[in-house]
mmCIF file of C-alpha atoms in Angstrom:
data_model
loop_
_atom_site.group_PDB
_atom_site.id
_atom_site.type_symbol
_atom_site.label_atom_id
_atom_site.label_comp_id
_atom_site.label_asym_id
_atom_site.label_seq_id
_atom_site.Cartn_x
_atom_site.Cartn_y
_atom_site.Cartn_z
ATOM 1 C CA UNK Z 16 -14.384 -33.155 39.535
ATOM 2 C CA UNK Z 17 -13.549 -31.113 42.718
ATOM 3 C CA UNK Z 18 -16.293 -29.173 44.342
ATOM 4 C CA UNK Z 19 -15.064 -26.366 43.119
ATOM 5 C CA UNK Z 20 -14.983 -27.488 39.247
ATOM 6 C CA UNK Z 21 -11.714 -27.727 39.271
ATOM 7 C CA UNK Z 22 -11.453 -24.117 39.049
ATOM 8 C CA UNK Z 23 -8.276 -22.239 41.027
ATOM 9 C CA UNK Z 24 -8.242 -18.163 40.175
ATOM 10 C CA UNK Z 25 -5.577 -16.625 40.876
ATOM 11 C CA UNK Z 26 -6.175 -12.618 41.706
ATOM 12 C CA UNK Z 27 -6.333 -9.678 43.904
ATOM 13 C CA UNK Z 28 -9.010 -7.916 44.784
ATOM 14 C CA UNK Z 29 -8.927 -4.693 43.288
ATOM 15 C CA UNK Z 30 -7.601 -6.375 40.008
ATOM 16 C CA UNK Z 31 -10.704 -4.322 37.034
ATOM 17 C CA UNK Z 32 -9.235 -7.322 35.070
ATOM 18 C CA UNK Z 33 -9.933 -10.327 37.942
ATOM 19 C CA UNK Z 34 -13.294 -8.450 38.778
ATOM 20 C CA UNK Z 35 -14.703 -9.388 35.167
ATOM 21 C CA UNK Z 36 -13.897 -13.102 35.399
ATOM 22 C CA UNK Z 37 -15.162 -12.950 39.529
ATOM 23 C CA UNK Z 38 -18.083 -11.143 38.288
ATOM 24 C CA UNK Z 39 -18.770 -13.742 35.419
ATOM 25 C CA UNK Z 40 -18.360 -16.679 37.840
ATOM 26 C CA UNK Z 41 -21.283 -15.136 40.989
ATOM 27 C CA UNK Z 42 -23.561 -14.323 37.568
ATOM 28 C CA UNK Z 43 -23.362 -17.370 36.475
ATOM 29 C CA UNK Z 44 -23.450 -18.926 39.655
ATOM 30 C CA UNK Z 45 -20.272 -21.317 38.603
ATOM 31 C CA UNK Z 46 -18.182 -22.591 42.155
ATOM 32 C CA UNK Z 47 -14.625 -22.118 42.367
ATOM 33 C CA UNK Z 48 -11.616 -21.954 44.780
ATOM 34 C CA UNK Z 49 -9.460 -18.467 44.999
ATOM 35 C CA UNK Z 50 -5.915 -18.295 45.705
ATOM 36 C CA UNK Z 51 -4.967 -14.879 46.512
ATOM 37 C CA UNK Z 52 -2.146 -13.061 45.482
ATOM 38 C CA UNK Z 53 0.159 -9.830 46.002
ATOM 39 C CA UNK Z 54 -0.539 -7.158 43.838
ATOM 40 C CA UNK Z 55 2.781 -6.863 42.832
ATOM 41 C CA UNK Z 56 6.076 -9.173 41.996
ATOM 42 C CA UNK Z 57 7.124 -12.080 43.037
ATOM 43 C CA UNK Z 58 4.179 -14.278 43.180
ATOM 44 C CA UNK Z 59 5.586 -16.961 44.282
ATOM 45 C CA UNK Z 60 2.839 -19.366 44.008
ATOM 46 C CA UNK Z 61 2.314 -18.615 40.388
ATOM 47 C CA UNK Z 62 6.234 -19.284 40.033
ATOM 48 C CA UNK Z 63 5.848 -22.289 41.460
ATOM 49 C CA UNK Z 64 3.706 -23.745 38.873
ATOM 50 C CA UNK Z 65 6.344 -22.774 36.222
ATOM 51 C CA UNK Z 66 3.898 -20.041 34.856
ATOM 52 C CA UNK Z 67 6.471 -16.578 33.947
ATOM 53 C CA UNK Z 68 3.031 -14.684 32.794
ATOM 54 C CA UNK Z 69 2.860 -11.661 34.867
ATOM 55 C CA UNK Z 70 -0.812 -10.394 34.507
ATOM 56 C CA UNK Z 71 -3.444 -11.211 36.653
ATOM 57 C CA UNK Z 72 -5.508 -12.921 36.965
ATOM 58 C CA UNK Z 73 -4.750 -16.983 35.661
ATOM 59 C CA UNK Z 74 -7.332 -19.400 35.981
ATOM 60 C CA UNK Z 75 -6.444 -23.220 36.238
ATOM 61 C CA UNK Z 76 -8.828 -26.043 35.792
ATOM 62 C CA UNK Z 77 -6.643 -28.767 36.686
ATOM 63 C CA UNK Z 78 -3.184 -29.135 34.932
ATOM 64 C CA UNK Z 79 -4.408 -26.450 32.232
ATOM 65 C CA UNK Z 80 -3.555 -22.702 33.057
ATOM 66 C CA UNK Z 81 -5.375 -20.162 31.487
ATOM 67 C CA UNK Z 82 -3.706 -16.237 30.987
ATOM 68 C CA UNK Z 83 -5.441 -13.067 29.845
ATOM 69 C CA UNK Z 84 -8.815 -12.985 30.573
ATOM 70 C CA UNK Z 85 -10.171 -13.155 27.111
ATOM 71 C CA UNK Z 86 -9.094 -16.761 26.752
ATOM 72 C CA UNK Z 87 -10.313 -17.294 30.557
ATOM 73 C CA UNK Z 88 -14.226 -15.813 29.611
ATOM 74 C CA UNK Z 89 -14.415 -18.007 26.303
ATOM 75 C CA UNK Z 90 -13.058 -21.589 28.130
ATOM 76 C CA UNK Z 91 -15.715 -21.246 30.973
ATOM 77 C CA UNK Z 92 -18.328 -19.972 28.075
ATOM 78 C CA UNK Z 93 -17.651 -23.729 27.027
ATOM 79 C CA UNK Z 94 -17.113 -25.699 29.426
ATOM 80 C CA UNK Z 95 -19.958 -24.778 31.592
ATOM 81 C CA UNK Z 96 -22.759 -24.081 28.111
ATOM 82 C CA UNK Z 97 -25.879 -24.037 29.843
ATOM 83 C CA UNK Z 98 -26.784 -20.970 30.915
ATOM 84 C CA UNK Z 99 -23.632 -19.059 29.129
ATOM 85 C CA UNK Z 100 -23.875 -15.405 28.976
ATOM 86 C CA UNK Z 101 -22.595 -15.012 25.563
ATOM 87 C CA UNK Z 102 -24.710 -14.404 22.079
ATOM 88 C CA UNK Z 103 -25.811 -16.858 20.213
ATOM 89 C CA UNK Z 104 -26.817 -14.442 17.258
ATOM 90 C CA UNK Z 105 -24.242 -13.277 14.825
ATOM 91 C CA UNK Z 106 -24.845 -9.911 14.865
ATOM 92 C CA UNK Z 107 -24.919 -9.476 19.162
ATOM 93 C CA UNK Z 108 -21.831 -11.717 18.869
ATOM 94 C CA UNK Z 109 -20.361 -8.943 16.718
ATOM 95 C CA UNK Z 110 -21.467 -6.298 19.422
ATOM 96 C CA UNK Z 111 -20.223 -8.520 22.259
ATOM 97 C CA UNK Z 112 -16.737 -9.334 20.927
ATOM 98 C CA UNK Z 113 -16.182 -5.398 19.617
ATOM 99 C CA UNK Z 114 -16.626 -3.821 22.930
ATOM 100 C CA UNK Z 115 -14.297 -6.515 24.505
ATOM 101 C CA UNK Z 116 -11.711 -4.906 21.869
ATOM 102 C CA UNK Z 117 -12.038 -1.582 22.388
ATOM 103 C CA UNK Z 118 -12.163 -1.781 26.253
ATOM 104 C CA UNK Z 119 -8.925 -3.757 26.521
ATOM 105 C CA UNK Z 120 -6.837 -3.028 23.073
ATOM 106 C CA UNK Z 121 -8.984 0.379 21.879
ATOM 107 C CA UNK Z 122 -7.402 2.813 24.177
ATOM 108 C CA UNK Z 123 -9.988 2.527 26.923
ATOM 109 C CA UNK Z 124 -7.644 0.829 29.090
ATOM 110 C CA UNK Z 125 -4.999 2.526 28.704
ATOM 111 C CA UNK Z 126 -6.700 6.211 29.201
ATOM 112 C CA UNK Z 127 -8.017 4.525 32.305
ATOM 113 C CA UNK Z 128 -4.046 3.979 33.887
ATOM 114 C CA UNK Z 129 -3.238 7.401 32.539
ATOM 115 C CA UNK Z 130 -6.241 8.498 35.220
ATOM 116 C CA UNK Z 131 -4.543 7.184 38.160
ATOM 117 C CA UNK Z 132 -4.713 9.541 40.760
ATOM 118 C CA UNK Z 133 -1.837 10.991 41.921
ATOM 119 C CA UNK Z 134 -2.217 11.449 45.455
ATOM 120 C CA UNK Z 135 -3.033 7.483 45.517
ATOM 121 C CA UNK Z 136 -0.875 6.178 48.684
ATOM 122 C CA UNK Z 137 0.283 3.288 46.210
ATOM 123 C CA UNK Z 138 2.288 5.840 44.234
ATOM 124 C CA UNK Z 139 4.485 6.213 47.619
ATOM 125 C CA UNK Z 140 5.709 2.900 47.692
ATOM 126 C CA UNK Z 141 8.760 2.394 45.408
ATOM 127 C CA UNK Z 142 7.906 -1.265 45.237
ATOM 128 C CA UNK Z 143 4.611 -0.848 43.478
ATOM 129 C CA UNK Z 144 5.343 1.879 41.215
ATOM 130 C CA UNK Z 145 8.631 -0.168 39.957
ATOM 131 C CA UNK Z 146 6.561 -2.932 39.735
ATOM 132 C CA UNK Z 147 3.890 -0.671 37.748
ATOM 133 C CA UNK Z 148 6.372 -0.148 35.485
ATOM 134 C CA UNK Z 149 7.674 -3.185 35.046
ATOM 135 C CA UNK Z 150 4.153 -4.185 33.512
ATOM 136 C CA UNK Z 151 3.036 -1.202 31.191
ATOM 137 C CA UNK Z 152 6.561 -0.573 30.215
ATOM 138 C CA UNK Z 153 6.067 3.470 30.556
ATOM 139 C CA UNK Z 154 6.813 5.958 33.489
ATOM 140 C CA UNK Z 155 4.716 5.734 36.906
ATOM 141 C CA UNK Z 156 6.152 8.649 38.346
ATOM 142 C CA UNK Z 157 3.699 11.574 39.465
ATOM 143 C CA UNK Z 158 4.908 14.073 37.589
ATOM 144 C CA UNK Z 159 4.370 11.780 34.713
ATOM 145 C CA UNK Z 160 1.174 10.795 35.575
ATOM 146 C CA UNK Z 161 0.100 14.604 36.576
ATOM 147 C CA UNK Z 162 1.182 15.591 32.917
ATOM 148 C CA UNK Z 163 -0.788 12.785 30.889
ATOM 149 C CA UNK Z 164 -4.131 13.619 32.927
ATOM 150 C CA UNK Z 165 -5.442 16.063 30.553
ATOM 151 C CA UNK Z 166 -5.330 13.840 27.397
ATOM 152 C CA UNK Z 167 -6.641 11.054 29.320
ATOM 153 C CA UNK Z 168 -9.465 12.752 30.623
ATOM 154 C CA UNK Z 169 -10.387 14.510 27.250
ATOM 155 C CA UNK Z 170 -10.229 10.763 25.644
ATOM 156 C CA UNK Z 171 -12.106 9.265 28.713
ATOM 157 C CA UNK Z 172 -14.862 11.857 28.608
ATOM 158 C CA UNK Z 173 -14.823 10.658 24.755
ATOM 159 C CA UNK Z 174 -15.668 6.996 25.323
ATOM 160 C CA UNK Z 175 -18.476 8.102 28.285
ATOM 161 C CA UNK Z 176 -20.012 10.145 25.213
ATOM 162 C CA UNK Z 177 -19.940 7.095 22.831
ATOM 163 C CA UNK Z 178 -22.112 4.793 25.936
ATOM 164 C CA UNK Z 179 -24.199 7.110 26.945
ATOM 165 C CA UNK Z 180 -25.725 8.344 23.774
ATOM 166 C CA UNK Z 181 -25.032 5.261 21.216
ATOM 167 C CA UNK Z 182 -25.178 1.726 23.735
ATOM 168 C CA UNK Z 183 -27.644 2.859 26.400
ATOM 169 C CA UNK Z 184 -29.856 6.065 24.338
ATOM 170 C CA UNK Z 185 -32.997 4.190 23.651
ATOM 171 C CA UNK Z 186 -33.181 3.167 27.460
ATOM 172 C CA UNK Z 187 -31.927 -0.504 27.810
ATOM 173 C CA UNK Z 188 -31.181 -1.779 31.140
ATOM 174 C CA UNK Z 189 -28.355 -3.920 29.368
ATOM 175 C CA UNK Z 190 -25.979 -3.634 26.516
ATOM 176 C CA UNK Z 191 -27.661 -6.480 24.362
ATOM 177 C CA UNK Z 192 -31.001 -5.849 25.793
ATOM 178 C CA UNK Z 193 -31.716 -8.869 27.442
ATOM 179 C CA UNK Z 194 -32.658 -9.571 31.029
ATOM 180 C CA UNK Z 195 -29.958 -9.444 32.771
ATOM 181 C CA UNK Z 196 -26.463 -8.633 32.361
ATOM 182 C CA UNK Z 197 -24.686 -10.595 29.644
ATOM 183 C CA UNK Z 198 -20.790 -11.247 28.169
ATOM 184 C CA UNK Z 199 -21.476 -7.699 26.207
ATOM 185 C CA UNK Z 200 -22.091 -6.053 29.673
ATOM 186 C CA UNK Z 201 -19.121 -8.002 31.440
ATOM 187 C CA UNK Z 202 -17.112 -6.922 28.049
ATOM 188 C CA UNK Z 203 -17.887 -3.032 28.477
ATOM 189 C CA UNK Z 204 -18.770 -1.959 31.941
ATOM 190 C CA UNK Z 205 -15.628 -2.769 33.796
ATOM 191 C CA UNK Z 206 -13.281 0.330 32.976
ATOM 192 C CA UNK Z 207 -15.901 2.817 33.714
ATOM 193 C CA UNK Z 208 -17.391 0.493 36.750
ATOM 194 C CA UNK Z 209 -12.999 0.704 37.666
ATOM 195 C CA UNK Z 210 -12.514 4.343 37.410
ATOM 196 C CA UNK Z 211 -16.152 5.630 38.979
ATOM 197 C CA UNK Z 212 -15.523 3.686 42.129
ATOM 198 C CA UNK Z 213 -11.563 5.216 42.595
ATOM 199 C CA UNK Z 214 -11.293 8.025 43.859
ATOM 200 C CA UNK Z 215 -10.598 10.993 42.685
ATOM 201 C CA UNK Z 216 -9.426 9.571 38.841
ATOM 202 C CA UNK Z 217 -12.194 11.565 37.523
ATOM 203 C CA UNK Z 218 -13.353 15.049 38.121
ATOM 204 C CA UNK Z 219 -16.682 15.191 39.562
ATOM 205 C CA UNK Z 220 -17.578 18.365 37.004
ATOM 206 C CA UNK Z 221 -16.983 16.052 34.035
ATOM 207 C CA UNK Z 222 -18.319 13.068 34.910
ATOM 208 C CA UNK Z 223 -21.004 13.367 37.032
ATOM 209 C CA UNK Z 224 -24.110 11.775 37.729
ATOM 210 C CA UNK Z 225 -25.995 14.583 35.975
ATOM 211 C CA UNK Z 226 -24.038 14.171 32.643
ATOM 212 C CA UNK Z 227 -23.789 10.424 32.697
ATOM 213 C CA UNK Z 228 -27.219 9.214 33.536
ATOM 214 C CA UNK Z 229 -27.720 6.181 32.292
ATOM 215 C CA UNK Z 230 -23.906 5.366 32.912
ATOM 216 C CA UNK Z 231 -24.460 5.097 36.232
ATOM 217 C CA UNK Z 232 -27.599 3.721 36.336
ATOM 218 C CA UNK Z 233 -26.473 0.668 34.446
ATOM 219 C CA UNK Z 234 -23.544 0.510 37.099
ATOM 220 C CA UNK Z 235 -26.048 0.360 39.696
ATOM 221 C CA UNK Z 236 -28.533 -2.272 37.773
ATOM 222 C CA UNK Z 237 -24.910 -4.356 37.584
ATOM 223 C CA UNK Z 238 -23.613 -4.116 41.152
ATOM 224 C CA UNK Z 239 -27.274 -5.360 42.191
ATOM 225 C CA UNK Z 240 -27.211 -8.462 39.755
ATOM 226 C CA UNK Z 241 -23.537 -9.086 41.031
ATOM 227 C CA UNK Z 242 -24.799 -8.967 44.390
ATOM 228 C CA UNK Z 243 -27.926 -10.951 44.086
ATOM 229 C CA UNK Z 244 -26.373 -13.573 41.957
ATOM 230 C CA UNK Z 245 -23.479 -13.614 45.188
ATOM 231 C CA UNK Z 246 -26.029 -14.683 47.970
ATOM 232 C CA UNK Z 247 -27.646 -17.729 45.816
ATOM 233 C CA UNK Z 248 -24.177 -18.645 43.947
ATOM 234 C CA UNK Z 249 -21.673 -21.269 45.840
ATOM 235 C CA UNK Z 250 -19.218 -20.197 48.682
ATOM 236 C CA UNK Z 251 -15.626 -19.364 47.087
ATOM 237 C CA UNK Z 252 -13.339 -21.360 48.365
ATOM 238 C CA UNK Z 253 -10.119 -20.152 49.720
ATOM 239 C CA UNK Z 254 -7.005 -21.916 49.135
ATOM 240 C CA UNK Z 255 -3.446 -21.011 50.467
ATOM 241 C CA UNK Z 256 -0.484 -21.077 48.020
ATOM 242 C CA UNK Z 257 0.409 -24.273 48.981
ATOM 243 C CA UNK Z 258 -3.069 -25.659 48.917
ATOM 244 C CA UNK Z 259 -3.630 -24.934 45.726
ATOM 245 C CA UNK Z 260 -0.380 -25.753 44.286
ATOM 246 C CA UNK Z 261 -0.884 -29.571 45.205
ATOM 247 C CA UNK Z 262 -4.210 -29.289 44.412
ATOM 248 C CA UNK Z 263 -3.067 -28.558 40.457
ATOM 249 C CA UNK Z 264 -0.092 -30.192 40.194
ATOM 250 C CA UNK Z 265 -2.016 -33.842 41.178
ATOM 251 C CA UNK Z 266 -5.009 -33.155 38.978
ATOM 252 C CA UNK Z 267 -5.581 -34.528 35.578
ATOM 253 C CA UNK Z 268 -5.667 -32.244 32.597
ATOM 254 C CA UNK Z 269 -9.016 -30.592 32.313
ATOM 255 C CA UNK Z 270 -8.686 -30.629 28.030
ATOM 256 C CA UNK Z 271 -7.522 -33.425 25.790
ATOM 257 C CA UNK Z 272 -3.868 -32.256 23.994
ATOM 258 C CA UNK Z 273 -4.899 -30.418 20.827
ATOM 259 C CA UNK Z 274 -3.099 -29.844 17.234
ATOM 260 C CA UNK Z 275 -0.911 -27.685 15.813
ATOM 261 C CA UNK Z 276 -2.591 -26.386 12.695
ATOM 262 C CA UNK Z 277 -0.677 -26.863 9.601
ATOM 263 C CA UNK Z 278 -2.111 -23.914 7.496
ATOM 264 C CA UNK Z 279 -0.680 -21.457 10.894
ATOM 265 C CA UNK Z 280 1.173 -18.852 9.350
ATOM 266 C CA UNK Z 281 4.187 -19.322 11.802
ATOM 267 C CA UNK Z 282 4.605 -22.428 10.263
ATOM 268 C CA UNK Z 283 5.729 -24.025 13.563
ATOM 269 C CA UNK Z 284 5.082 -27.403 14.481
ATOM 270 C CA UNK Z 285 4.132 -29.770 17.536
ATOM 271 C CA UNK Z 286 6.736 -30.560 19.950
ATOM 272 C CA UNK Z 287 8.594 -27.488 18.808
ATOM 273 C CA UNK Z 288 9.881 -25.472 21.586
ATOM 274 C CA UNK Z 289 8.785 -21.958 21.877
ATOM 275 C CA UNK Z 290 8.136 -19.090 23.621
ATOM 276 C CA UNK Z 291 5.052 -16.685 24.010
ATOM 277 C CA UNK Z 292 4.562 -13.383 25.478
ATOM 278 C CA UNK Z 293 1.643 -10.729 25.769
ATOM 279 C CA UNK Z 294 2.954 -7.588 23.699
ATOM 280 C CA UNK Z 295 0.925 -4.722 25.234
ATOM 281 C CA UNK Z 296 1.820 -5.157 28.587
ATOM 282 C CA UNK Z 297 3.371 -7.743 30.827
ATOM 283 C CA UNK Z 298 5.436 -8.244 28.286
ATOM 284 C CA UNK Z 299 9.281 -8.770 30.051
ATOM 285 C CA UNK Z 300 7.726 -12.186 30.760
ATOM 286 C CA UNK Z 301 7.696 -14.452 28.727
ATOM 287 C CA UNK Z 302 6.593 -18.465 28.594
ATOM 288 C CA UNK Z 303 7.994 -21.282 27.294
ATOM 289 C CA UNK Z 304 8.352 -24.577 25.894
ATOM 290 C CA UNK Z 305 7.110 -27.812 23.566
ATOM 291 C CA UNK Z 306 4.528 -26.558 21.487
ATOM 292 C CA UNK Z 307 1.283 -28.590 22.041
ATOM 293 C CA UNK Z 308 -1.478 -26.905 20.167
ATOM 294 C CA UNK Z 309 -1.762 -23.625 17.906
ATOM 295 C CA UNK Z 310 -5.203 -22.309 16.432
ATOM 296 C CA UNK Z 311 -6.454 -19.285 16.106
ATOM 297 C CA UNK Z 312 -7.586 -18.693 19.248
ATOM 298 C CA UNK Z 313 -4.960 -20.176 21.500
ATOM 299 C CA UNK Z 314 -1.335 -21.581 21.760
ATOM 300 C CA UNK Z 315 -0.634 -24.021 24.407
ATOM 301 C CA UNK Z 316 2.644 -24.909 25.929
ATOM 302 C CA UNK Z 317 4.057 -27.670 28.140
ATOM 303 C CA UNK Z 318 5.911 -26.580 30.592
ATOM 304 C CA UNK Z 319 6.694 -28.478 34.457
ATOM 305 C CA UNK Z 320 5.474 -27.367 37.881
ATOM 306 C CA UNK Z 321 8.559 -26.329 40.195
ATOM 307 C CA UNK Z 322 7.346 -28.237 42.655
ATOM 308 C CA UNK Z 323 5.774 -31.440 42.277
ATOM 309 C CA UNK Z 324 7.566 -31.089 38.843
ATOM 310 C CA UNK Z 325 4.593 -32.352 36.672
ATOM 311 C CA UNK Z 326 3.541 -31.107 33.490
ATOM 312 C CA UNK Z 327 1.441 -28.160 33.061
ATOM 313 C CA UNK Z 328 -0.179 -26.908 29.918
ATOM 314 C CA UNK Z 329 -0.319 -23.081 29.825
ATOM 315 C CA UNK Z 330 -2.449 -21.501 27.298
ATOM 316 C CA UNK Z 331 -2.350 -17.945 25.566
ATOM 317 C CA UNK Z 332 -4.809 -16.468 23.557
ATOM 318 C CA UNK Z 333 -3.447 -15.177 20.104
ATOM 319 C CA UNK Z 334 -4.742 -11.303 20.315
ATOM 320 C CA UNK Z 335 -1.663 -9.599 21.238
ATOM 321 C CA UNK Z 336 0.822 -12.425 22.095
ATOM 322 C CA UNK Z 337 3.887 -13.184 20.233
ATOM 323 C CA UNK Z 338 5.439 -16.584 19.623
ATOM 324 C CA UNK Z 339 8.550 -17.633 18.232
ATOM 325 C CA UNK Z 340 10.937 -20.780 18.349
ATOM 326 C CA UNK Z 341 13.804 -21.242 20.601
ATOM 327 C CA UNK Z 342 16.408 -22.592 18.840
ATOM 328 C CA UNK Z 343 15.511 -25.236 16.602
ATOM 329 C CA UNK Z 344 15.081 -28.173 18.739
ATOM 330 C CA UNK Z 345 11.866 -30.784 18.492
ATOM 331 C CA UNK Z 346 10.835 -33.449 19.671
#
């Protein structure tokens, strides 16, 4: 195993998605290498490992490339088990997987893009905003952004109510109650840790310090564990596209090939060529090729590195991806 664990993540830094998978790796004090990456399309490096997913960020431990950061949190919650962050009780799992939910499928998200401000320098550039586009599927211009404000905020203002006086209104420092920050807190802090710290999405009158208390004290209890945890935890490493590219494409596969399970509603089977696709956003992009494993948490797909043109073995989680045969051809 590399110094690094193996471990390549692929983000930008202003990526609220990449932050909770960055954050989860200084809290847990877990080394890695970072290849960095344009905010917007092409990504050539990506490409170059065959991967079409358009989302960042991707995580690769070896020849195994992780999307969506769901699947990313629960592979490093296993592969590195002492010391995980996750519950082991039922009923805190429950807690810990529903906030994860409602943050990224529950409308939380997607109020948060709707609070984009509109005067961001971003929403000059014709690139980005096509590119914006490209990946939520809806309108990024700023009289369409201007006009959704008002429902977003009313919703926002909503789910800041439902934290402040349900999760943190008996005083906890963290969501779970435990010592430090945990999965549940890595699950539910980073939309409002997102919007709070870019400017001028929210209006000062409704979201204030004064109304939000413990909000932002728990931001502040979590941006001083991040930053302890950074000066003990490993250096990043910082590989250029190319760097990293070799690196993956001459490792060894970081999991053994899995199963395709029979009982799969789908009722697809191994060696079966296919293709899979996120269906909330990102989703013009789609992967494909053999089927190699399908539970209920994960499909996994060969596909071959561009260059170097080894086999890589890209894995989706099921929550919001489709997959469906090409054709009819197996191996």
């Amino acid at each position: 195993m590399a110094s690094h664990n193996d471990i390549v993540l692929f983000h930008y830094s202003f990526s609220p998605f990449a932050k909770r998978v960055v954050w989860y790796l200084t809290l847990r004090g877990i080394e890695y290498a970072q290849c960095m990456q344009p905010p917007a399309l092409p990504r050539e490096d990506i490409n170059a490992l065959g991967v079409k997913y358009r989302r960042i960020p991707i995580m690769s431990i070896g020849r195994d490339i992780y999307c969506d950061t769901r699947l990313i949190l629960q592979k490093l919650e296993e592969r590195f088990p002492t010391g995980a962050l996750g519950a082991s009780r039922a009923d805190k799992r429950a807690l810990e997987n529903l906030l994860e939910k409602w943050t990224i499928d529950g409308g939380v998200f997607l109020r948060a893009t709707q609070l984009i401000p509109p005067e961001m320098p971003l929403l000059n550039d014709s690139k980005w905003v096509k590119d914006r586009e490209d990946f939520m599927g809806r309108s990024w211009a700023k009289a369409d952004i201007t006009r959704a404000r008002p429902e977003a905020i009313a919703h926002m203002r909503d789910f800041f109510d439902l934290v402040e006086s349900t999760i943190l209104a008996d005083g906890r420092a963290w969501v779970l109650d435990t010592q430090g920050p945990s999965l549940a807190d890595i699950n539910a802090i980073w939309p409002f840790h997102w919007l709070v710290n870019l400017q001028g999405a929210l209006p000062p009158s409704l979201f204030g310090k004064e109304r939000f208390p413990k909000i932002y004290a728990w931001l502040d209890r979590f941006d001083k564990a991040v930053k302890d945890s950074k000066q003990s935890a490993p250096k990043v490493t910082t590989l250029k596209g190319a760097e990293a590219i070799q690196y993956i494409t001459q490792a060894e596969f970081a999991e053994p090939e899995g199963s395709v399970d029979a009982e799969d509603p789908l009722d697809l089977e191994k060696g079966q060529y296919v293709e899979s696709w996120p269906i909330d956003s990102g989703f013009r992009h789609r992967d494909s090729g053999q089927l190699v494993a399908l539970t209920r948490q994960e499909v996994v797909l060969k596909t071959q590195a561009k260059i170097g043109h080894r086999d890589i073995h890209v894995h989706h989680p099921r929550t919001n991806f489709r997959i469906q045969p090409i054709g009819g051809a197996k191996l």
